Amino acid sequence: MSTEHRQDSVTPNDESTLPEERSVGGIFVHFLAVPTGIASAGIVYLLATNEFTKQNARHAINWHLTMFVVWGPSVLLFVFEPDSVRYEVANKAIQLSVSRRLLETLLTTVGMLLLTVILLTVVYGIVAMLKATERSARPYPAGLDIIKGVKHEH
C-alpha cells in the first residue's frame, strides 16, 4: 500500500526552466488571499495563463472555501445571538430555550474557532507562498479539494 502525498509538482529542479514555470502570481496569490480570501484568489485563477499560477490560486481558493464552511455558521451565531430557537414540526411549533450561560460558552467557543481559522489562514498562506518560491504548488493542510485541477496530457 503506497502513501500518496498531495502535491502538484510543476517542474523538476532544473534551474534553466525556473523563470518560465514559476510565476510571481503563483507565489503572491497566497499573500493576496490572506486578507481578501476567495476574491483575489478567484480573480487570479480566472485570469491566469500560467499553469503554476492557476494551481496555486486553486489551492488558495480551496482553503478559503473550506474555511468559509467552518466560520460561516459561526459568524451567524455571533450576529444573531439566539436566546431561543423555534422549529415547526408537523405544523406544531416547538420552542427551545438556551440558558445565557450556555450561550456565552457557545459564543466563546465559536470565537476561539474563528481566531484559530484566522491564525491558520495566515500561517498556511505564508507557508504556501514560501513553498511556491521552491516551485511547489501544495494544497493547504486540511483544505478540501473543492475545485479540482485539470490534468493536461502532453
N, CA, C and O of each residue as an XYZ file, in Angstrom:
616
protein
N       0.857     -1.171      0.000
C       0.000      0.000      0.000
C       0.901      1.231      0.000
O       1.779      1.361      0.853
N       0.691      2.107     -0.925
C       1.552      3.280     -1.027
C       0.877      4.481     -0.384
O      -0.345      4.625     -0.414
N       1.698      5.329      0.192
C       1.197      6.567      0.772
C       1.353      7.651     -0.271
O       2.458      7.925     -0.739
N       0.243      8.265     -0.630
C       0.264      9.287     -1.668
C       0.231     10.659     -1.016
O      -0.623     10.920     -0.169
N       1.142     11.531     -1.397
C       1.190     12.897     -0.880
C       0.622     13.826     -1.929
O       1.056     13.816     -3.081
N      -0.355     14.632     -1.527
C      -0.997     15.544     -2.476
C      -0.063     16.704     -2.757
O       0.107     17.586     -1.915
N       0.538     16.711     -3.925
C       1.376     17.817     -4.335
C       1.365     17.886     -5.844
O       1.521     16.872     -6.523
N       1.183     19.075     -6.362
C       1.254     19.285     -7.799
C       2.638     19.796     -8.107
O       2.936     20.964     -7.857
N       3.483     18.952     -8.641
C       4.830     19.378     -8.982
C       4.806     19.957    -10.382
O       4.342     19.314    -11.323
N       5.302     21.160    -10.514
C       5.219     21.842    -11.785
C       6.415     21.536    -12.661
O       6.252     21.243    -13.845
N       7.595     21.597    -12.112
C       8.792     21.330    -12.901
C       9.780     20.539    -12.076
O       9.716     20.547    -10.847
N      10.694     19.856    -12.741
C      11.792     19.263    -11.999
C      12.715     20.386    -11.525
O      12.544     21.540    -11.917
N      13.671     20.054    -10.700
C      14.590     21.062    -10.185
C      15.631     21.439    -11.217
O      16.828     21.283    -10.978
N      15.204     21.921    -12.329
C      16.076     22.360    -13.398
C      16.064     23.881    -13.413
O      15.058     24.488    -13.781
N      17.161     24.496    -13.022
C      17.235     25.947    -12.901
C      16.984     26.666    -14.227
O      16.571     27.825    -14.228
N      17.227     25.993    -15.357
C      17.048     26.664    -16.637
C      15.579     26.942    -16.950
O      15.280     27.846    -17.730
N      14.650     26.175    -16.353
C      13.223     26.388    -16.617
C      12.551     27.224    -15.541
O      11.350     27.482    -15.620
N      13.302     27.647    -14.541
C      12.736     28.368    -13.409
C      11.933     29.609    -13.795
O      10.788     29.714    -13.355
N      12.446     30.558    -14.586
C      11.647     31.753    -14.878
C      10.363     31.455    -15.650
O       9.373     32.164    -15.472
N      10.348     30.439    -16.494
C       9.154     30.124    -17.268
C       8.071     29.459    -16.428
O       6.886     29.741    -16.605
N       8.463     28.594    -15.532
C       7.491     27.771    -14.823
C       7.029     28.358    -13.496
O       5.911     28.084    -13.060
N       7.860     29.152    -12.852
C       7.488     29.715    -11.552
C       7.130     31.174    -11.760
O       7.998     31.981    -12.095
N       5.882     31.522    -11.571
C       5.433     32.885    -11.825
C       5.282     33.656    -10.517
O       5.067     33.073     -9.455
N       5.396     34.953    -10.617
C       5.198     35.815     -9.452
C       3.760     35.689     -8.959
O       3.517     35.681     -7.752
N       2.808     35.592     -9.882
C       1.408     35.429     -9.499
C       1.178     34.166     -8.706
O       0.393     34.166     -7.758
N       1.850     33.081     -9.074
C       1.718     31.819     -8.363
C       2.280     31.870     -6.955
O       1.862     31.114     -6.078
N       3.224     32.764     -6.750
C       3.825     32.922     -5.425
C       2.967     33.850     -4.561
O       2.635     33.521     -3.422
N       2.613     35.009     -5.115
C       1.941     36.027     -4.319
C       0.432     35.857     -4.200
O      -0.205     36.601     -3.453
N      -0.156     34.909     -4.910
C      -1.598     34.694     -4.764
C      -1.935     34.306     -3.320
O      -3.003     34.656     -2.818
N      -1.038     33.591     -2.657
C      -1.272     33.193     -1.265
C      -1.248     34.416     -0.346
O      -2.069     34.538      0.563
N      -0.303     35.312     -0.593
C      -0.196     36.538      0.186
C      -1.449     37.405     -0.002
O      -1.989     37.945      0.962
N      -1.895     37.527     -1.241
C      -3.093     38.316     -1.535
C      -4.353     37.707     -0.925
O      -5.251     38.425     -0.487
N      -4.410     36.375     -0.901
C      -5.617     35.694     -0.431
C      -5.787     35.747      1.086
O      -6.898     35.558      1.582
N      -4.706     36.001      1.834
C      -4.846     36.038      3.289
C      -5.841     37.113      3.722
O      -6.764     36.792      4.471
N      -5.705     38.374      3.294
C      -6.697     39.354      3.741
C      -7.972     39.403      2.896
O      -9.010     39.855      3.380
N      -7.911     38.946      1.646
C      -9.072     39.104      0.761
C      -9.832     37.810      0.503
O     -10.927     37.838     -0.059
N      -9.270     36.689      0.903
C      -9.958     35.411      0.771
C     -10.157     34.964     -0.663
O      -9.253     35.056     -1.493
N     -11.348     34.481     -0.936
C     -11.673     33.892     -2.229
C     -11.616     34.923     -3.349
O     -11.319     34.571     -4.491
N     -11.896     36.186     -3.046
C     -11.993     37.213     -4.094
C     -10.720     37.325     -4.924
O     -10.769     37.155     -6.142
N      -9.592     37.604     -4.298
C      -8.360     37.786     -5.077
C      -7.875     36.480     -5.679
O      -7.411     36.461     -6.820
N      -7.975     35.385     -4.930
C      -7.541     34.091     -5.458
C      -8.403     33.688     -6.651
O      -7.902     33.113     -7.617
N      -9.690     33.988     -6.584
C     -10.591     33.676     -7.693
C     -10.271     34.476     -8.937
O     -10.288     33.940    -10.045
N      -9.980     35.754     -8.764
C      -9.617     36.599     -9.904
C      -8.325     36.103    -10.539
O      -8.224     36.001    -11.762
N      -7.329     35.794     -9.694
C      -6.055     35.279    -10.216
C      -6.296     33.967    -10.955
O      -5.734     33.749    -12.028
N      -7.119     33.102    -10.395
C      -7.396     31.810    -11.023
C      -8.038     31.997    -12.399
O      -7.663     31.331    -13.364
N      -8.994     32.895    -12.477
C      -9.701     33.119    -13.748
C      -8.818     33.777    -14.804
O      -8.959     33.487    -15.992
N      -7.917     34.652    -14.390
C      -7.089     35.393    -15.338
C      -5.746     34.727    -15.653
O      -5.084     35.109    -16.618
N      -5.345     33.757    -14.868
C      -4.019     33.149    -15.021
C      -3.896     32.366    -16.326
O      -4.790     31.612    -16.711
N      -2.777     32.566    -16.981
C      -2.441     31.769    -18.167
C      -1.333     30.792    -17.841
O      -1.126     29.822    -18.571
N      -0.621     31.030    -16.763
C       0.466     30.169    -16.324
C      -0.106     29.056    -15.445
O      -0.849     29.331    -14.504
N       0.236     27.807    -15.746
C      -0.305     26.654    -15.010
C       0.088     26.689    -13.535
O      -0.715     26.331    -12.673
N       1.298     27.113    -13.241
C       1.769     27.210    -11.856
C       0.912     28.205    -11.066
O       0.521     27.926     -9.932
N       0.626     29.345    -11.655
C      -0.211     30.353    -11.011
C      -1.607     29.804    -10.780
O      -2.182     29.996     -9.709
N      -2.155     29.127    -11.773
C      -3.501     28.566    -11.677
C      -3.581     27.515    -10.556
O      -4.546     27.489     -9.793
N      -2.566     26.657    -10.465
C      -2.555     25.631     -9.416
C      -2.514     26.266     -8.027
O      -3.263     25.865     -7.136
N      -1.646     27.246     -7.846
C      -1.542     27.896     -6.539
C      -2.814     28.658     -6.192
O      -3.251     28.637     -5.041
N      -3.411     29.326     -7.166
C      -4.669     30.035     -6.921
C      -5.771     29.048     -6.549
O      -6.581     29.325     -5.664
N      -5.805     27.904     -7.216
C      -6.811     26.874     -6.908
C      -6.663     26.387     -5.466
O      -7.660     26.206     -4.767
N      -5.429     26.176     -5.024
C      -5.210     25.732     -3.649
C      -5.657     26.794     -2.644
O      -6.236     26.467     -1.608
N      -5.392     28.051     -2.947
C      -5.828     29.139     -2.060
C      -7.359     29.213     -2.018
O      -7.942     29.382     -0.948
N      -8.002     29.088     -3.170
C      -9.475     29.106     -3.223
C     -10.047     27.950     -2.406
O     -10.971     28.141     -1.616
N      -9.499     26.755     -2.596
C      -9.995     25.585     -1.863
C      -9.894     25.793     -0.354
O     -10.811     25.434      0.385
N      -8.779     26.374      0.106
C      -8.619     26.626      1.542
C      -9.678     27.609      2.031
O     -10.324     27.376      3.053
N      -9.852     28.696      1.308
C     -10.788     29.716      1.757
C     -12.244     29.244      1.669
O     -13.066     29.640      2.495
N     -12.570     28.418      0.699
C     -13.910     27.823      0.652
C     -14.131     26.896      1.846
O     -15.200     26.904      2.455
N     -13.119     26.102      2.174
C     -13.204     25.209      3.331
C     -13.412     26.012      4.612
O     -14.242     25.659      5.449
N     -12.658     27.083      4.753
C     -12.778     27.901      5.955
C     -14.118     28.640      6.005
O     -14.646     28.894      7.088
N     -14.663     28.981      4.849
C     -15.990     29.609      4.822
C     -17.032     28.649      5.387
O     -17.923     29.061      6.130
N     -16.920     27.382      5.039
C     -17.840     26.370      5.565
C     -17.702     26.282      7.082
O     -18.691     26.067      7.783
N     -16.473     26.449      7.597
C     -16.235     26.369      9.039
C     -16.727     27.618      9.763
O     -17.445     27.512     10.758
N     -16.349     28.799      9.276
C     -16.673     30.008     10.036
C     -17.977     30.668      9.639
O     -18.480     31.503     10.390
N     -18.545     30.333      8.496
C     -19.809     30.939      8.089
C     -20.911     30.808      9.128
O     -21.490     31.817      9.529
N     -21.218     29.599      9.575
C     -22.249     29.451     10.626
C     -21.853     30.130     11.934
O     -22.717     30.603     12.673
N     -20.557     30.182     12.222
C     -20.102     30.832     13.452
C     -20.404     32.321     13.435
O     -20.830     32.884     14.443
N     -20.187     32.951     12.307
C     -20.473     34.377     12.176
C     -21.962     34.630     12.375
O     -22.351     35.597     13.029
N     -22.787     33.766     11.815
C     -24.240     33.916     12.001
C     -24.617     33.841     13.476
O     -25.497     34.571     13.932
N     -23.957     32.969     14.214
C     -24.227     32.852     15.642
C     -23.863     34.134     16.373
O     -24.587     34.572     17.267
N     -22.728     34.742     15.991
C     -22.322     35.999     16.616
C     -23.302     37.119     16.294
O     -23.645     37.919     17.164
N     -23.745     37.176     15.062
C     -24.618     38.266     14.627
C     -25.990     38.167     15.288
O     -26.515     39.168     15.776
N     -26.567     36.978     15.306
C     -27.944     36.842     15.774
C     -28.078     36.531     17.259
O     -29.116     36.839     17.844
N     -27.074     35.936     17.890
C     -27.115     35.570     19.306
C     -28.490     35.071     19.743
O     -29.164     35.735     20.530
N     -28.905     33.932     19.250
C     -30.261     33.473     19.587
C     -30.378     33.035     21.047
O     -29.542     32.280     21.544
N     -31.423     33.513     21.730
C     -31.728     33.033     23.079
C     -32.631     31.814     23.006
O     -32.700     31.006     23.932
N     -33.321     31.705     21.876
C     -34.187     30.548     21.689
C     -34.278     30.240     20.201
O     -34.023     31.091     19.348
N     -34.641     29.030     19.926
C     -34.781     28.572     18.552
C     -36.183     27.998     18.410
O     -36.657     27.258     19.273
N     -36.828     28.345     17.326
C     -38.200     27.872     17.106
C     -38.217     26.948     15.888
O     -37.744     27.318     14.813
N     -38.751     25.773     16.060
C     -38.885     24.799     14.989
C     -40.368     24.526     14.758
O     -41.182     24.613     15.677
N     -40.693     24.203     13.545
C     -42.045     23.754     13.256
C     -41.957     22.323     12.761
O     -41.334     22.028     11.741
N     -42.602     21.442     13.518
C     -42.615     20.035     13.172
C     -44.067     19.617     13.034
O     -44.849     19.728     13.979
N     -44.419     19.138     11.861
C     -45.793     18.701     11.585
C     -46.803     19.786     11.973
O     -47.794     19.517     12.651
N     -46.527     21.020     11.528
C     -47.387     22.179     11.781
C     -47.561     22.505     13.265
O     -48.527     23.166     13.646
N     -46.637     22.049     14.093
C     -46.690     22.349     15.510
C     -45.378     23.037     15.892
O     -44.297     22.501     15.649
N     -45.480     24.223     16.489
C     -44.294     24.997     16.861
C     -43.657     24.428     18.125
O     -44.335     24.141     19.112
N     -42.353     24.275     18.067
C     -41.595     23.811     19.231
C     -40.565     24.891     19.540
O     -39.775     25.263     18.672
N     -40.569     25.391     20.758
C     -39.649     26.442     21.175
C     -38.579     25.833     22.082
O     -38.903     25.205     23.090
N     -37.309     26.016     21.727
C     -36.199     25.555     22.548
C     -35.481     26.774     23.100
O     -35.030     27.631     22.340
N     -35.376     26.853     24.406
C     -34.676     27.975     25.033
C     -33.271     27.537     25.419
O     -33.022     26.377     25.747
N     -32.363     28.505     25.370
C     -30.974     28.236     25.718
C     -30.615     29.142     26.881
O     -30.914     30.336     26.858
N     -29.978     28.582     27.893
C     -29.591     29.403     29.036
C     -28.511     30.394     28.624
O     -27.726     30.130     27.713
N     -28.480     31.523     29.295
C     -27.500     32.576     28.979
C     -26.075     32.050     29.158
O     -25.194     32.365     28.358
N     -25.848     31.265     30.185
C     -24.501     30.719     30.451
C     -24.064     29.778     29.321
O     -22.919     29.834     28.874
N     -24.974     28.919     28.865
C     -24.660     28.012     27.763
C     -24.381     28.806     26.488
O     -23.464     28.477     25.734
N     -25.171     29.849     26.251
C     -24.974     30.688     25.076
C     -23.613     31.381     25.127
O     -22.921     31.451     24.111
N     -23.222     31.891     26.292
C     -21.917     32.539     26.434
C     -20.781     31.542     26.194
O     -19.780     31.883     25.564
N     -20.932     30.333     26.686
C     -19.929     29.295     26.461
C     -19.828     28.959     24.984
O     -18.733     28.815     24.440
N     -20.979     28.836     24.344
C     -21.010     28.535     22.919
C     -20.358     29.653     22.106
O     -19.576     29.377     21.196
N     -20.670     30.906     22.423
C     -20.090     32.034     21.702
C     -18.585     32.150     21.952
O     -17.844     32.530     21.045
N     -18.128     31.836     23.137
C     -16.687     31.835     23.430
C     -15.986     30.766     22.613
O     -14.915     31.008     22.057
N     -16.580     29.591     22.538
C     -16.008     28.501     21.748
C     -15.956     28.869     20.271
O     -14.959     28.622     19.592
N     -17.028     29.457     19.789
C     -17.081     29.891     18.393
C     -16.026     30.962     18.139
O     -15.365     30.947     17.101
N     -15.866     31.884     19.072
C     -14.843     32.922     18.941
C     -13.446     32.331     18.863
O     -12.624     32.780     18.064
N     -13.174     31.337     19.678
C     -11.865     30.671     19.644
C     -11.665     29.953     18.313
O     -10.559     29.943     17.773
N     -12.724     29.357     17.787
C     -12.652     28.700     16.477
C     -12.327     29.719     15.391
O     -11.498     29.457     14.519
N     -12.971     30.872     15.440
C     -12.706     31.916     14.447
C     -11.262     32.409     14.529
O     -10.613     32.602     13.500
N     -10.762     32.611     15.731
C      -9.363     33.034     15.885
C      -8.403     31.975     15.351
O      -7.394     32.302     14.727
N      -8.719     30.718     15.595
C      -7.892     29.623     15.083
C      -7.900     29.612     13.565
O      -6.852     29.434     12.944
N      -9.055     29.797     12.959
C      -9.171     29.827     11.498
C      -8.339     30.975     10.926
O      -7.637     30.801      9.929
N      -8.418     32.144     11.557
C      -7.646     33.292     11.084
C      -6.153     33.020     11.199
O      -5.395     33.295     10.268
N      -5.729     32.484     12.333
C      -4.307     32.175     12.530
C      -3.823     31.141     11.518
O      -2.756     31.305     10.927
N      -4.596     30.081     11.315
C      -4.213     29.049     10.342
C      -4.158     29.613      8.924
O      -3.288     29.236      8.139
N      -5.069     30.501      8.599
C      -5.068     31.104      7.270
C      -3.789     31.901      7.042
O      -3.190     31.818      5.970
N      -3.371     32.662      8.029
C      -2.131     33.443      7.902
C      -0.921     32.515      7.802
O      -0.084     32.680      6.915
N      -0.828     31.547      8.701
C       0.331     30.637      8.713
C       0.374     29.802      7.432
O       1.419     29.717      6.787
N      -0.744     29.189      7.058
C      -0.754     28.358      5.850
C      -0.511     29.180      4.595
O       0.113     28.697      3.650
N      -0.999     30.419      4.575
C      -0.751     31.293      3.430
C       0.731     31.606      3.267
O       1.256     31.591      2.154
N       1.404     31.891      4.383
C       2.846     32.171      4.342
C       3.622     30.933      3.927
O       4.521     31.017      3.091
N       3.283     29.778      4.504
C       3.975     28.535      4.156
C       3.763     28.203      2.676
O       4.709     27.821      1.988
N       2.536     28.346      2.187
C       2.253     28.061      0.770
C       3.029     29.005     -0.136
O       3.511     28.595     -1.192
N       3.155     30.266      0.269
C       3.908     31.231     -0.522
C       5.390     30.842     -0.555
O       6.032     30.920     -1.602
N       5.921     30.431      0.577
C       7.325     30.000      0.617
C       7.547     28.738     -0.218
O       8.558     28.619     -0.910
N       6.611     27.806     -0.153
C       6.717     26.587     -0.968
C       6.632     26.912     -2.451
O       7.289     26.270     -3.271
N       5.818     27.916     -2.800
C       5.697     28.307     -4.200
C       7.009     28.877     -4.732
O       7.300     28.754     -5.922
N       7.801     29.499     -3.863
C       9.104     30.003     -4.311
C      10.042     28.856     -4.664
O      11.023     29.044     -5.384
N       9.737     27.672     -4.155
C      10.530     26.471     -4.448
C       9.905     25.633     -5.560
O      10.227     24.453     -5.696
N       9.010     26.231     -6.359
C       8.317     25.569     -7.470
C       7.380     24.461     -7.010
O       7.246     23.449     -7.698
N       6.739     24.627     -5.882
C       5.833     23.623     -5.360
C       4.442     24.230     -5.199
O       4.273     25.241     -4.517
N       3.466     23.617     -5.820
C       2.069     24.055     -5.672
C       1.382     23.067     -4.747
O       0.744     22.117     -5.200
N       1.515     23.295     -3.457
C       0.971     22.371     -2.459
C      -0.394     22.818     -1.960
O      -0.625     24.008     -1.744
N      -1.293     21.866     -1.778
C      -2.585     22.224     -1.169
C      -2.395     22.549      0.314
O      -1.448     22.074      0.942
N      -3.274     23.336      0.855
C      -3.212     23.674      2.275
C      -3.628     22.443      3.080
O      -4.539     21.720      2.677
N      -2.969     22.200      4.213
C      -3.381     21.059      5.045
C      -4.827     21.235      5.509
O      -5.234     22.342      5.860
N      -5.576     20.190      5.513
C      -6.971     20.152      5.962
C      -7.932     20.891      5.034
O      -9.124     20.975      5.329
N      -7.443     21.420      3.933
C      -8.327     22.072      2.973
C      -8.976     21.032      2.068
O      -8.318     20.102      1.603
N     -10.257     21.196      1.827
C     -10.958     20.269      0.937
C     -10.610     20.586     -0.512
O     -10.382     21.746     -0.855
N     -10.567     19.574     -1.358
C     -10.265     19.778     -2.769
C     -11.587     20.044     -3.508
O     -12.093     19.177     -4.221
N     -12.127     21.230     -3.330
C     -13.437     21.580     -3.871
C     -13.341     21.865     -5.365
O     -14.119     21.337     -6.159
N     -12.386     22.698     -5.737
C     -12.161     22.991     -7.152
C     -11.046     22.071     -7.619
O      -9.898     22.202     -7.195
N     -11.390     21.152     -8.484
C     -10.423     20.160     -8.957
C      -9.531     20.759    -10.033
O      -9.973     21.564    -10.854
N      -8.267     20.351    -10.014
C      -7.336     20.789    -11.041
C      -7.533     19.989    -12.314
O      -7.958     18.835    -12.272
N      -7.229     20.590    -13.422
C      -7.349     19.925    -14.713
C      -5.982     19.382    -15.084
O      -5.012     20.137    -15.151
N      -5.896     18.103    -15.321
C      -4.633     17.473    -15.713
C      -4.484     17.611    -17.231
O      -5.387     17.255    -17.989
N      -3.348     18.124    -17.654
C      -3.089     18.284    -19.083
C      -2.236     17.119    -19.571
O      -1.193     16.820    -18.989
N      -2.667     16.482    -20.607
C      -1.919     15.385    -21.225
C      -0.942     15.973    -22.229
O      -1.318     16.830    -23.028
N       0.291     15.528    -22.198
C       1.300     16.018    -23.160
C       1.582     14.967    -24.191
O       2.399     15.183    -25.086
